[in-house]
Coordinates of C-alpha atoms in Angstrom, one line a residue:
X27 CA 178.8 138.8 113.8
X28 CA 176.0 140.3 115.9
X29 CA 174.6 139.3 119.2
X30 CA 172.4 140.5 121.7
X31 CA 172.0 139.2 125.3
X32 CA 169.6 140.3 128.0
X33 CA 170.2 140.1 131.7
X34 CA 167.8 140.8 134.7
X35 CA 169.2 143.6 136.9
X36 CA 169.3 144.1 140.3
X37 CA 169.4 148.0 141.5
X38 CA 168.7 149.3 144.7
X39 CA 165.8 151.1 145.9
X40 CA 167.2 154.4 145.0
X41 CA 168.8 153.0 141.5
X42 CA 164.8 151.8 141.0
X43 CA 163.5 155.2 142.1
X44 CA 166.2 157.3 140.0
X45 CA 165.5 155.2 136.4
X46 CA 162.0 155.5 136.9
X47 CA 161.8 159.7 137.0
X48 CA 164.4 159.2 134.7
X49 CA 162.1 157.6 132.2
X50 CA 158.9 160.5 133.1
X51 CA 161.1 163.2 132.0
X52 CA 162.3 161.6 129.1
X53 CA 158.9 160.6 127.6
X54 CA 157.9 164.2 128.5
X55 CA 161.1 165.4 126.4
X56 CA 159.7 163.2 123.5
X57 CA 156.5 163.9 123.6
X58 CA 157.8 167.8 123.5
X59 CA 159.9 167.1 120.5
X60 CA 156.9 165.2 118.3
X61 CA 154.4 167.9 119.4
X62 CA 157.5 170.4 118.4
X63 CA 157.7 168.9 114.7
X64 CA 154.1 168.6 114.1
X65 CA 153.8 172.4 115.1
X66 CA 156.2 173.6 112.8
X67 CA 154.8 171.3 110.0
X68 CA 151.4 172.8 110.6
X69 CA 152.8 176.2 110.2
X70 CA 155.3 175.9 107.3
X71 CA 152.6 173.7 105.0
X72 CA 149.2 174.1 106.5
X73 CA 148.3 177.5 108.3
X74 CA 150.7 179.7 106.0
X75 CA 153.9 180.9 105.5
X76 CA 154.7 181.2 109.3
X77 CA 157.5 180.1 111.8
X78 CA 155.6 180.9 114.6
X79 CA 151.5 182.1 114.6
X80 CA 152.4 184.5 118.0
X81 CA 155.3 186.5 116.2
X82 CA 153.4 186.2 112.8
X83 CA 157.5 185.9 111.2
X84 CA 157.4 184.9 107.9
X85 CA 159.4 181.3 106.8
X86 CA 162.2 182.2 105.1
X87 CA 165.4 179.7 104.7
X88 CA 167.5 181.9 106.7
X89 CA 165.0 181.8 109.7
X90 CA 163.4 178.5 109.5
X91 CA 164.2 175.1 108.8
X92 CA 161.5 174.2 106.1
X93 CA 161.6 170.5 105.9
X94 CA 159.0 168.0 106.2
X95 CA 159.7 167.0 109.8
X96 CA 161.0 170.4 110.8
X97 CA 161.9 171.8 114.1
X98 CA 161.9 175.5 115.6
X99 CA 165.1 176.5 116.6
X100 CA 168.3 177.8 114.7
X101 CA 168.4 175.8 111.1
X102 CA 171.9 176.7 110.0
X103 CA 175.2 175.1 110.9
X104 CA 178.9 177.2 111.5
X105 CA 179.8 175.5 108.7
X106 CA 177.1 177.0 106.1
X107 CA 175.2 173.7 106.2
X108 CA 171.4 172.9 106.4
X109 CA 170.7 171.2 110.0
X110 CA 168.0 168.7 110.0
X111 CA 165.3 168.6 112.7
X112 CA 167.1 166.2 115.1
X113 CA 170.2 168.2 114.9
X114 CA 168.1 171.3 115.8
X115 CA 166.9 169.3 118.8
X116 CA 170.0 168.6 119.7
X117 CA 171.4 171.6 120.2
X118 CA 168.5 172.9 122.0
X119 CA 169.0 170.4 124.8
X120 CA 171.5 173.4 126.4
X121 CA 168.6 175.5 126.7
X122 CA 166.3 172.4 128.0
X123 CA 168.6 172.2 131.3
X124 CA 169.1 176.2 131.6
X125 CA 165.0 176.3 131.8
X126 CA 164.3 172.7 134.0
X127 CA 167.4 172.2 136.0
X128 CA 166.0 168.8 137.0
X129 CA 166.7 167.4 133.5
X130 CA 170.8 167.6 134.3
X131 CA 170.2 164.6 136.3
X132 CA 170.2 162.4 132.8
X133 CA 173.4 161.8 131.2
X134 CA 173.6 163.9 128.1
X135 CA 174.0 160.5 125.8
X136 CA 170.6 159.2 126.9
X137 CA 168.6 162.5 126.2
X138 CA 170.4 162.4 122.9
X139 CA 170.0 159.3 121.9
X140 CA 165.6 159.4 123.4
X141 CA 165.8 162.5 119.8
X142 CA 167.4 159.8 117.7
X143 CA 164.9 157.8 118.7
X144 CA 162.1 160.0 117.2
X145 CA 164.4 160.5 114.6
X146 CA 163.6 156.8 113.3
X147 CA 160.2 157.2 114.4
X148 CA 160.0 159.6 111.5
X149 CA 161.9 157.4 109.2
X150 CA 159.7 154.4 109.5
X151 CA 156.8 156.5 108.5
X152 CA 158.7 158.2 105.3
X153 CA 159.5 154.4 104.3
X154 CA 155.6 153.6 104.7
X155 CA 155.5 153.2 108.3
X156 CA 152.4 155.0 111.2
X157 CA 153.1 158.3 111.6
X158 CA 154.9 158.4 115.3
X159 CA 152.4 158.9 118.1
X160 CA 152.8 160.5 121.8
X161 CA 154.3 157.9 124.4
X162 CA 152.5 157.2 127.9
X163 CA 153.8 154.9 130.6
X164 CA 152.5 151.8 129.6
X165 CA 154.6 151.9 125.6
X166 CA 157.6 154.1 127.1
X167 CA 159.6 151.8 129.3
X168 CA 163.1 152.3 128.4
X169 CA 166.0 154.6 127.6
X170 CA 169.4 153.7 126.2
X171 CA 173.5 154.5 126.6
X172 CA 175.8 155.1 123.7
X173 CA 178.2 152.4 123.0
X174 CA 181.4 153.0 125.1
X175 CA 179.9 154.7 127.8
X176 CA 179.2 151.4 129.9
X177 CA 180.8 148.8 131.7
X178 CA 181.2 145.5 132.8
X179 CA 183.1 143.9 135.2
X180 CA 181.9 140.6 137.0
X181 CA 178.1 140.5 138.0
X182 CA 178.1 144.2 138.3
X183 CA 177.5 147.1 136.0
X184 CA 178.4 150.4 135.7
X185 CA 176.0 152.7 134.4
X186 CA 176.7 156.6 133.9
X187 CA 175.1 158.6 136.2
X188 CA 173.5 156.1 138.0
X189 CA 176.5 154.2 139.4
X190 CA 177.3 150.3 139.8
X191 CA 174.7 147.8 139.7
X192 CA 174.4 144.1 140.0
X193 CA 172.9 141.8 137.5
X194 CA 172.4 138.2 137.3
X195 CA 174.9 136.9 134.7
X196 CA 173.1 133.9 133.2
X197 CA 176.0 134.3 129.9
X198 CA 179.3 135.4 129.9
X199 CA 179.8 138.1 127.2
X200 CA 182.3 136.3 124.7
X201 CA 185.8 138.0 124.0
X202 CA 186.6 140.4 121.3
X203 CA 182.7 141.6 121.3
X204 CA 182.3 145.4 121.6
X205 CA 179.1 146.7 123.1
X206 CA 177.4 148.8 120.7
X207 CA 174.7 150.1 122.6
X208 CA 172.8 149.5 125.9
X209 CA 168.9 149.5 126.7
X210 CA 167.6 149.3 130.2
X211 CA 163.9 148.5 129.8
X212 CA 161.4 148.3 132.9
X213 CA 159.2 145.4 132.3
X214 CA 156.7 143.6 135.0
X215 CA 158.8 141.5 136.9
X216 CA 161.8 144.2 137.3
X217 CA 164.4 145.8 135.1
X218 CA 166.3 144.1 132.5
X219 CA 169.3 145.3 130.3
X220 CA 169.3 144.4 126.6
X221 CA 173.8 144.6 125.2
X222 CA 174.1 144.5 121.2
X223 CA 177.8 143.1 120.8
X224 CA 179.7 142.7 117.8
X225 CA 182.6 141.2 116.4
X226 CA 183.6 142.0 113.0
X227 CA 186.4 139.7 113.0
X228 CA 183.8 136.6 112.8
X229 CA 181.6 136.9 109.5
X230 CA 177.8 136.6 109.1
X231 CA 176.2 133.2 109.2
X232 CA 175.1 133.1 105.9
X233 CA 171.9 130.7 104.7
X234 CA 172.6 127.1 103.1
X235 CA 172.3 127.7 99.7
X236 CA 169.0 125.6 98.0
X237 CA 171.3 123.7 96.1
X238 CA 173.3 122.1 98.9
X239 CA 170.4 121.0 100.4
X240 CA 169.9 117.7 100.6
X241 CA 166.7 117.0 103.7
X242 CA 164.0 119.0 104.1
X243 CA 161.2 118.6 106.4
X244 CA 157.6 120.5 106.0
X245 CA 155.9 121.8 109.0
X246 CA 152.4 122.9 109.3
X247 CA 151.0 124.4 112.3
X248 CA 148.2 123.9 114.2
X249 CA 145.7 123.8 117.5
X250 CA 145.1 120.5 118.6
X251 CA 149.4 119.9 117.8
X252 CA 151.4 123.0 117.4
X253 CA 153.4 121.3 114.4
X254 CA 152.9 118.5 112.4
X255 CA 156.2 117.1 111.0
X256 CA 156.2 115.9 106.9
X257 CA 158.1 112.9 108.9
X258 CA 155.1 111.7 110.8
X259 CA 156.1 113.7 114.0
X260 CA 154.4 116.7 116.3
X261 CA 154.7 118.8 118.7
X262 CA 152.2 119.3 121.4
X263 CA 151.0 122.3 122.2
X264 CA 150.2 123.5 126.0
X265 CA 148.3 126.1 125.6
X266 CA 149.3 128.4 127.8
X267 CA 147.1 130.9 128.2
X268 CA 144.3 129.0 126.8
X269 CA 144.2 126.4 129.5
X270 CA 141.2 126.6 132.3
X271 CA 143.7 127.0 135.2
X272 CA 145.1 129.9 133.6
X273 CA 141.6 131.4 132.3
X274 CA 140.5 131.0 135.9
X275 CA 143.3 132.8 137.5
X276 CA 142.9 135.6 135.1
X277 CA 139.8 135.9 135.3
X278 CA 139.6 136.2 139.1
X279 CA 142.4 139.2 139.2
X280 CA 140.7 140.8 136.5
X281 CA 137.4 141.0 138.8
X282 CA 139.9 142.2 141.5
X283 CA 141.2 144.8 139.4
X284 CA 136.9 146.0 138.6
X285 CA 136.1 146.0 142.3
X286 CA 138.7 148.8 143.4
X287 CA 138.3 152.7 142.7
X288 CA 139.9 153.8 139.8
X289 CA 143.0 155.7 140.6
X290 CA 143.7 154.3 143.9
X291 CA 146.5 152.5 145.3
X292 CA 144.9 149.6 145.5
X293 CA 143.6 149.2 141.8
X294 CA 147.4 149.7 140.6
X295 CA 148.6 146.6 142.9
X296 CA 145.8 144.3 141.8
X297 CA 146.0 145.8 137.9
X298 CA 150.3 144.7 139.1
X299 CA 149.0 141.1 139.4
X300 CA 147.4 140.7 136.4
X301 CA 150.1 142.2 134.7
X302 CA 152.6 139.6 135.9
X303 CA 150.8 136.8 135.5
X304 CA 150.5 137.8 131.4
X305 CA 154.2 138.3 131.6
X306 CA 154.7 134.8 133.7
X307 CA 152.7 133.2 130.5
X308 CA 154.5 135.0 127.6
X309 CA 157.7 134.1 129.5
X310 CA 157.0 130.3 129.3
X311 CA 155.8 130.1 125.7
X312 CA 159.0 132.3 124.6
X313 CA 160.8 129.5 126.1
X314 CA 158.8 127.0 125.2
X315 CA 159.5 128.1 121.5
X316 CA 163.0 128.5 121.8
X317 CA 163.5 124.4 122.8
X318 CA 160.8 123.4 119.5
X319 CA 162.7 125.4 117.4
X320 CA 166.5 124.1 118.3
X321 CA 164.3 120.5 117.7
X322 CA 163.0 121.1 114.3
X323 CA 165.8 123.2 113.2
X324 CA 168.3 119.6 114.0
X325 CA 166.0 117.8 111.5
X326 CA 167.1 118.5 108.2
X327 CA 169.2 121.0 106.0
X328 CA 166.2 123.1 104.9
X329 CA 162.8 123.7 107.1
X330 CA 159.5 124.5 105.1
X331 CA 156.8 126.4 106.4
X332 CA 153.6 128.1 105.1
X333 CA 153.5 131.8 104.4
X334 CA 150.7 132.7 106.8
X335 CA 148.7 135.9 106.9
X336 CA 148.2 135.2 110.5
X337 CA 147.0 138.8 110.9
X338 CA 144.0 138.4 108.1
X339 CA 143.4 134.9 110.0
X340 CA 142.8 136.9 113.1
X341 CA 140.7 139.5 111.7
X342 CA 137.0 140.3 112.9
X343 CA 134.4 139.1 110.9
X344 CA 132.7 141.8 108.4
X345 CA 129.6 143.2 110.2
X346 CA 126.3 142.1 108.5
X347 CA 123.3 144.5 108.3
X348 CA 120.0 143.9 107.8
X349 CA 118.2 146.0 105.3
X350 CA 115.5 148.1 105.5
X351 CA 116.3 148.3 109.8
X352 CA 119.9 148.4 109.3
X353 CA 120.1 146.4 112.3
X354 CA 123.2 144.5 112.9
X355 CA 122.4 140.3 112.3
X356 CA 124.8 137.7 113.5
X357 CA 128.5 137.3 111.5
X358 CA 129.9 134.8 113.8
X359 CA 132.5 136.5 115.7
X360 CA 131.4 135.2 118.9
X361 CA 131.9 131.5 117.7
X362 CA 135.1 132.6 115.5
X363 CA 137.0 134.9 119.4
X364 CA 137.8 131.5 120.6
X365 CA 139.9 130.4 117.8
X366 CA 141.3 133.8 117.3
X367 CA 142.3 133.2 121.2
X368 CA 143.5 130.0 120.0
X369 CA 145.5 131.2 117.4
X370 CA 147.4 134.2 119.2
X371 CA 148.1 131.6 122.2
X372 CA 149.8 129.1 119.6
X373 CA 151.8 132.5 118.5
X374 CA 152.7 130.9 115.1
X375 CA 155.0 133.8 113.6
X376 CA 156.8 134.2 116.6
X377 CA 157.5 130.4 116.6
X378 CA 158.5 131.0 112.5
X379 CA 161.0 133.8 113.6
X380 CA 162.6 131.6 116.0
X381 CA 163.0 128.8 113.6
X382 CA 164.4 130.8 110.9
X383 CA 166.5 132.4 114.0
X384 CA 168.0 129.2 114.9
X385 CA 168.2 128.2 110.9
X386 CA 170.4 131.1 110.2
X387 CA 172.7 130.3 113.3
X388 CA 173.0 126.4 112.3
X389 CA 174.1 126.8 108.6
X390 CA 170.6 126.1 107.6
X391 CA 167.7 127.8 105.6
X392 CA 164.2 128.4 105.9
X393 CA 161.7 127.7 103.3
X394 CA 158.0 129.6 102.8
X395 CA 155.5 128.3 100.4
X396 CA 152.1 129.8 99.0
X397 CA 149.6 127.9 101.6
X398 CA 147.0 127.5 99.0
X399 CA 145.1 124.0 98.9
X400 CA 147.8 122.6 101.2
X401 CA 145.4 121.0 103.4
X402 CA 142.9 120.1 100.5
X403 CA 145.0 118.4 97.9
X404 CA 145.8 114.7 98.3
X405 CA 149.2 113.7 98.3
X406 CA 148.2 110.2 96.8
X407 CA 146.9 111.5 93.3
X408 CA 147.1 114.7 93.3
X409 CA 143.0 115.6 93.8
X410 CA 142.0 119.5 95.0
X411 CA 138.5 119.1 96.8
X412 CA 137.0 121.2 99.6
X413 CA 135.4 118.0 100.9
X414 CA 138.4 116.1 101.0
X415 CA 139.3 117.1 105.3
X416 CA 136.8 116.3 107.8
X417 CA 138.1 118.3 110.4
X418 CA 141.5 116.2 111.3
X419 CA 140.5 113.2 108.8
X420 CA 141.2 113.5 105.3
X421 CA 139.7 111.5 102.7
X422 CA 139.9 112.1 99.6
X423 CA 136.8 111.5 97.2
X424 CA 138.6 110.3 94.1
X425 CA 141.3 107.6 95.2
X426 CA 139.8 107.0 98.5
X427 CA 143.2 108.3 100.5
X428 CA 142.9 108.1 104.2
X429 CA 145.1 109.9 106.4
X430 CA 145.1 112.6 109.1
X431 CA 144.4 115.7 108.0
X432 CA 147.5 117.8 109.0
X433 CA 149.9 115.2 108.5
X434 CA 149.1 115.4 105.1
X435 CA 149.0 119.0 104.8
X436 CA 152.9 118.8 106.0
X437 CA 153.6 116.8 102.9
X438 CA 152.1 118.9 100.8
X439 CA 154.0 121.5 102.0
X440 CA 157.7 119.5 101.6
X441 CA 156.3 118.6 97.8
X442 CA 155.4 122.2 97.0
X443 CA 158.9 123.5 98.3
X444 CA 160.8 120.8 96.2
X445 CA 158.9 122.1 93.6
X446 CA 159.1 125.7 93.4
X447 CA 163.3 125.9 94.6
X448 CA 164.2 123.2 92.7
X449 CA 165.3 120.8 96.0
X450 CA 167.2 117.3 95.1
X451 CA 166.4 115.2 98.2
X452 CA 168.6 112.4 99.1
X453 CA 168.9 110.0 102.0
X454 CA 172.2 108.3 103.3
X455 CA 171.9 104.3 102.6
X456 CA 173.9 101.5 103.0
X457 CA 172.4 99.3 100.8
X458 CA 173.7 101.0 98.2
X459 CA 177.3 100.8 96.7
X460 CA 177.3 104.2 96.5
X461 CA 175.5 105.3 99.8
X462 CA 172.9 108.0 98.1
X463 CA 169.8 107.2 97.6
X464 CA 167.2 108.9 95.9
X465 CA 164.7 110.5 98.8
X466 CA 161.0 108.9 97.5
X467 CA 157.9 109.4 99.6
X468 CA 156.0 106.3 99.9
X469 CA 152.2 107.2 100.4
X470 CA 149.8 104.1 101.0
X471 CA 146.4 103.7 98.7
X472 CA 143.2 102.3 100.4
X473 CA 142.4 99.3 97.9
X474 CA 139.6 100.0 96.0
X475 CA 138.9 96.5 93.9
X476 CA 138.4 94.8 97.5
X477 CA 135.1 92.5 97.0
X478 CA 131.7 92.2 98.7
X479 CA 132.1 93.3 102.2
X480 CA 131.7 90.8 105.1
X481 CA 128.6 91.8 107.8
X482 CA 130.6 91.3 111.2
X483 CA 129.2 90.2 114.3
X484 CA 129.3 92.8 117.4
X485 CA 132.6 90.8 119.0
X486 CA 134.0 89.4 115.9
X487 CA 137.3 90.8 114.3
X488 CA 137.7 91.5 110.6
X489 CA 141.4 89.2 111.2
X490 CA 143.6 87.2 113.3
X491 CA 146.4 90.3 113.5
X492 CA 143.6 92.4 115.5
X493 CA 142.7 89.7 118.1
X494 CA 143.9 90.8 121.5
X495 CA 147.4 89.0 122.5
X496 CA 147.7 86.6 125.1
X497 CA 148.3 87.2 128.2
X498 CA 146.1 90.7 127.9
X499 CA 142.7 89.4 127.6
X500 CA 142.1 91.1 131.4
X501 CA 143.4 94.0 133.2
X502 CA 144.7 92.5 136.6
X503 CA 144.0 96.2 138.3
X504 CA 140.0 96.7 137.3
X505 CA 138.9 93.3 136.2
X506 CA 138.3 95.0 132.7
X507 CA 138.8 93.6 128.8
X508 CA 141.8 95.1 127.9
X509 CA 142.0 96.2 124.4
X510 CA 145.5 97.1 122.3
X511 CA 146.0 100.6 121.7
X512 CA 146.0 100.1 117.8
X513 CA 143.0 97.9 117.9
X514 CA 140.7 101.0 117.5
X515 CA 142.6 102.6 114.7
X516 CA 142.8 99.3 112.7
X517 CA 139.2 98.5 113.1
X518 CA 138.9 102.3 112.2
X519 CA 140.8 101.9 108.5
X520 CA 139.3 98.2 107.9
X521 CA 135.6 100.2 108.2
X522 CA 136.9 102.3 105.7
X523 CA 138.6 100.3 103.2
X524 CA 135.2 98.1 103.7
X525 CA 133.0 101.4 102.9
X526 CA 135.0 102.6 99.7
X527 CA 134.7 98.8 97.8
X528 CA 131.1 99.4 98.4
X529 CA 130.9 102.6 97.6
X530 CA 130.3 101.9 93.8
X531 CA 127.5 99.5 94.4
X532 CA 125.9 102.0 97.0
X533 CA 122.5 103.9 95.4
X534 CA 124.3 107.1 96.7
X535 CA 126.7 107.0 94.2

């Protein structure tokens, strides 16, 4: 079994000061390495048979290591075996100290393992990844120990070469886990240390097979509710960075930030504000999500959810030219920014991961479906119509169905995943002898041989059940008629049931 906590440290001044030049020489060391690589790839494949342009020496085998991600140096082992271009690296790390002195500062491990790091760089882009780019400050931040080389002991930790250091220990570390390996990462708000543990006495968590599952519940996500629940439930969503108070304070850093000279002292404490308050927002909705996931993961056995390409749903709209001028016209990607705002604020696959996340760790499984017509068909009879949704309403055009909109959707999604895996649903009862019963959804159809509809009068109700109740006819605080909360929504479906018997007799139809 495989965890990973994270814990803010504490460091001194000079523990601060010390990591930070640490991680400037060690992006300049990877930087050095990449620019190394694509050097000798340029001269082995591209500008000739050379190992190096100033000495104009041929590449043989016996000089140069001729691989695809090649590096200069010595390409032959003791042993008579090939080295690859990280092992070349490697070894050249002796001379690296001999020529900068400064660089024996860093433990030996962690300039070791910042080559392995470009090492998997280069593997992500041989298994279809970017090719690995050069590292600035802002997307270089951390540098990480070998397993075995740190310790623990209390609230402190002991790191090589640095010395001990306090943390805030918000977990224990469990007994029998072995630290595999150790990141310290500078983010915003201070630095933090991320611990990989591992026990391989206690097996994976493995999913719940589809045929033990015996619930499911279909989520769909959304603006107005961040989830909508097959079960009739939601979740609201609080927009974090969406909301005006947060827009505002944004906004007014970011017109600090434009009002200072650029590379002053002053323009990196105001850019510092901005930055924190982004991180004070991500760090609410990451725990945010954590607390709707443990509550939709305790549910049911099996969670279904769409297969979104949020990416494509973010993308800009396709330019539009006008010919002849080949002026650009209007595409609508000024009225579609604020729901792409919208949608990255709701952070939908990051609220996916942690579902399936928390899944995983209960014994339970996570289900994707094809989100095709989810929000179209009607769950009543089965009708696929563009028109059906008015925004949140949905009402379909063939049976007259009437329900909101992403409620329905969620449904769709539960009956598409029993569907495709085969699910046998079934709901504990004690009505029956047995105490299984067969999960059926019950969906409600609007009445459509209702007769003539009645013409009411401006304060007359359709029937007795939506008079207001006694004793509520006034609110005792404003003097005001006080109406029930359902009274809208029943006069609301009434109108409706009323409008789809005459819809046959209309001239419209």
């Amino acid at each position: 079994m495989i965890l990973s906590y994270v814990y803010k440290l504490r460091p001194s001044g000079n523990q601060s000061a010390k990591m930070q030049s640490w991680l400037d020489m060690l992006r300049a060391s990877y930087n050095w390495c990449l620019a190394d690589r694509i050097e000798t790839y340029h001269y082995s494949f591209i500008q000739g048979p050379y190992c190096s342009l100033r000495t104009k020496a041929e590449a043989y085998p016996l000089t140069c290591c001729i691989v695809k991600n090649g590096a200069t140096g010595n390409p032959w082992k003791n042993n008579g075996k090939k080295r690859n271009a990280g092992t070349i690296q490697d070894a050249a790390l002796v001379d690296l100290k001999a020529a900068r002195p400064w660089y024996k500062s860093i433990d030996s491990d962690v300039l070791q393992r910042n080559i392995a790091r470009l090492n998997t760089a280069y593997k992500n882009f041989f298994d279809g990844g970017g090719f690995p780019v050069f590292k600035n400050r802002s997307n270089f931040r951390s540098f990480e120990y070998k397993p075995g080389r740190v310790k623990f002991k209390g609230s402190k930790v002991y790191l090589p070469k640095i010395g001990w250091m306090r943390f805030f220990n918000s977990r224990p570390i469990p007994d029998r886990f072995a630290v595999r390996s150790v990141t310290i990462r500078r983010r915003t708000d201070g630095w933090f240390i991320s611990v990989r543990l591992e026990d391989k006495s206690i097996p994976e968590l493995m999913p719940r097979p589809t045929s033990e599952v015996k619930t499911a519940v279909g989520l769909d996500m959304g603006l107005t509710r961040l989830v909508h629940c097959s079960d009739g439930s939601d979740v609201p969503n609080p927009r974090f960075a969406t909301n005006q108070k947060t827009k505002r304070t944004l906004r007014i850093r970011q017109r600090r930030v434009s009002r200072t000279k650029k590379g002053s002292r002053k323009r990196k404490k105001r850019a510092a504000e901005v930055a924190k308050l982004h991180s004070k927002v991500s760090n609410r909705r990451n725990a945010y999500q954590w607390q709707v996931a443990n509550k939709l993961v305790k549910k049911a056995d099996a969670i279904v959810v769409e297969n979104l390409n949020i990416q494509g749903m973010v993308r800009r709209c396709k330019p539009k030219l006008e010919e002849g001028t080949g002026r650009f016209l209007p595409n609508g990607q000024s009225a579609k920014r604020g729901l792409n705002r919208s949608i990255l604020d709701a952070s939908w696959g990051e609220l996916i991961n942690k579902i399936q996340y928390t899944a995983a760790k209960s014994g339970k499984v996570l289900l994707k479906v094809n989100p095709r017509d989810t929000s179209r068909e009607c769950s009543a009879c089965g009708h696929i119509d563009k028109a059906n949704r008015d925004r949140e309403r949905f009402i379909c055009t063939r049976c007259g169905h009437f329900d909101h909109a992403d409620k329905q959707a969620a449904r769709n999604i539960k009956r598409k995943a029993v569907a495709e895996y085969g699910l046998t649903l079934r709901l504990r009862s004690a009505s029956t002898p047995s105490g299984v019963e067969v999960l059926k959804l019950v969906i409600k159809k609007v009445p459509t041989d209702c007769g003539k509809p009645k013409q009411l009068s401006l304060f007359e109700t359709p029937s007795t059940e939506l008079t207001v109740p006694k004793g509520r006819e006034h609110d005792t605080r404003k003097g005001k008629r006080r109406v029930p909360g359902n009274l809208g929504r029943q006069l609301e479906l009434f109108s409706q049931d009323m409008w789809n018997a005459s819809s046959a007799e209309s001239p419209f139809f």
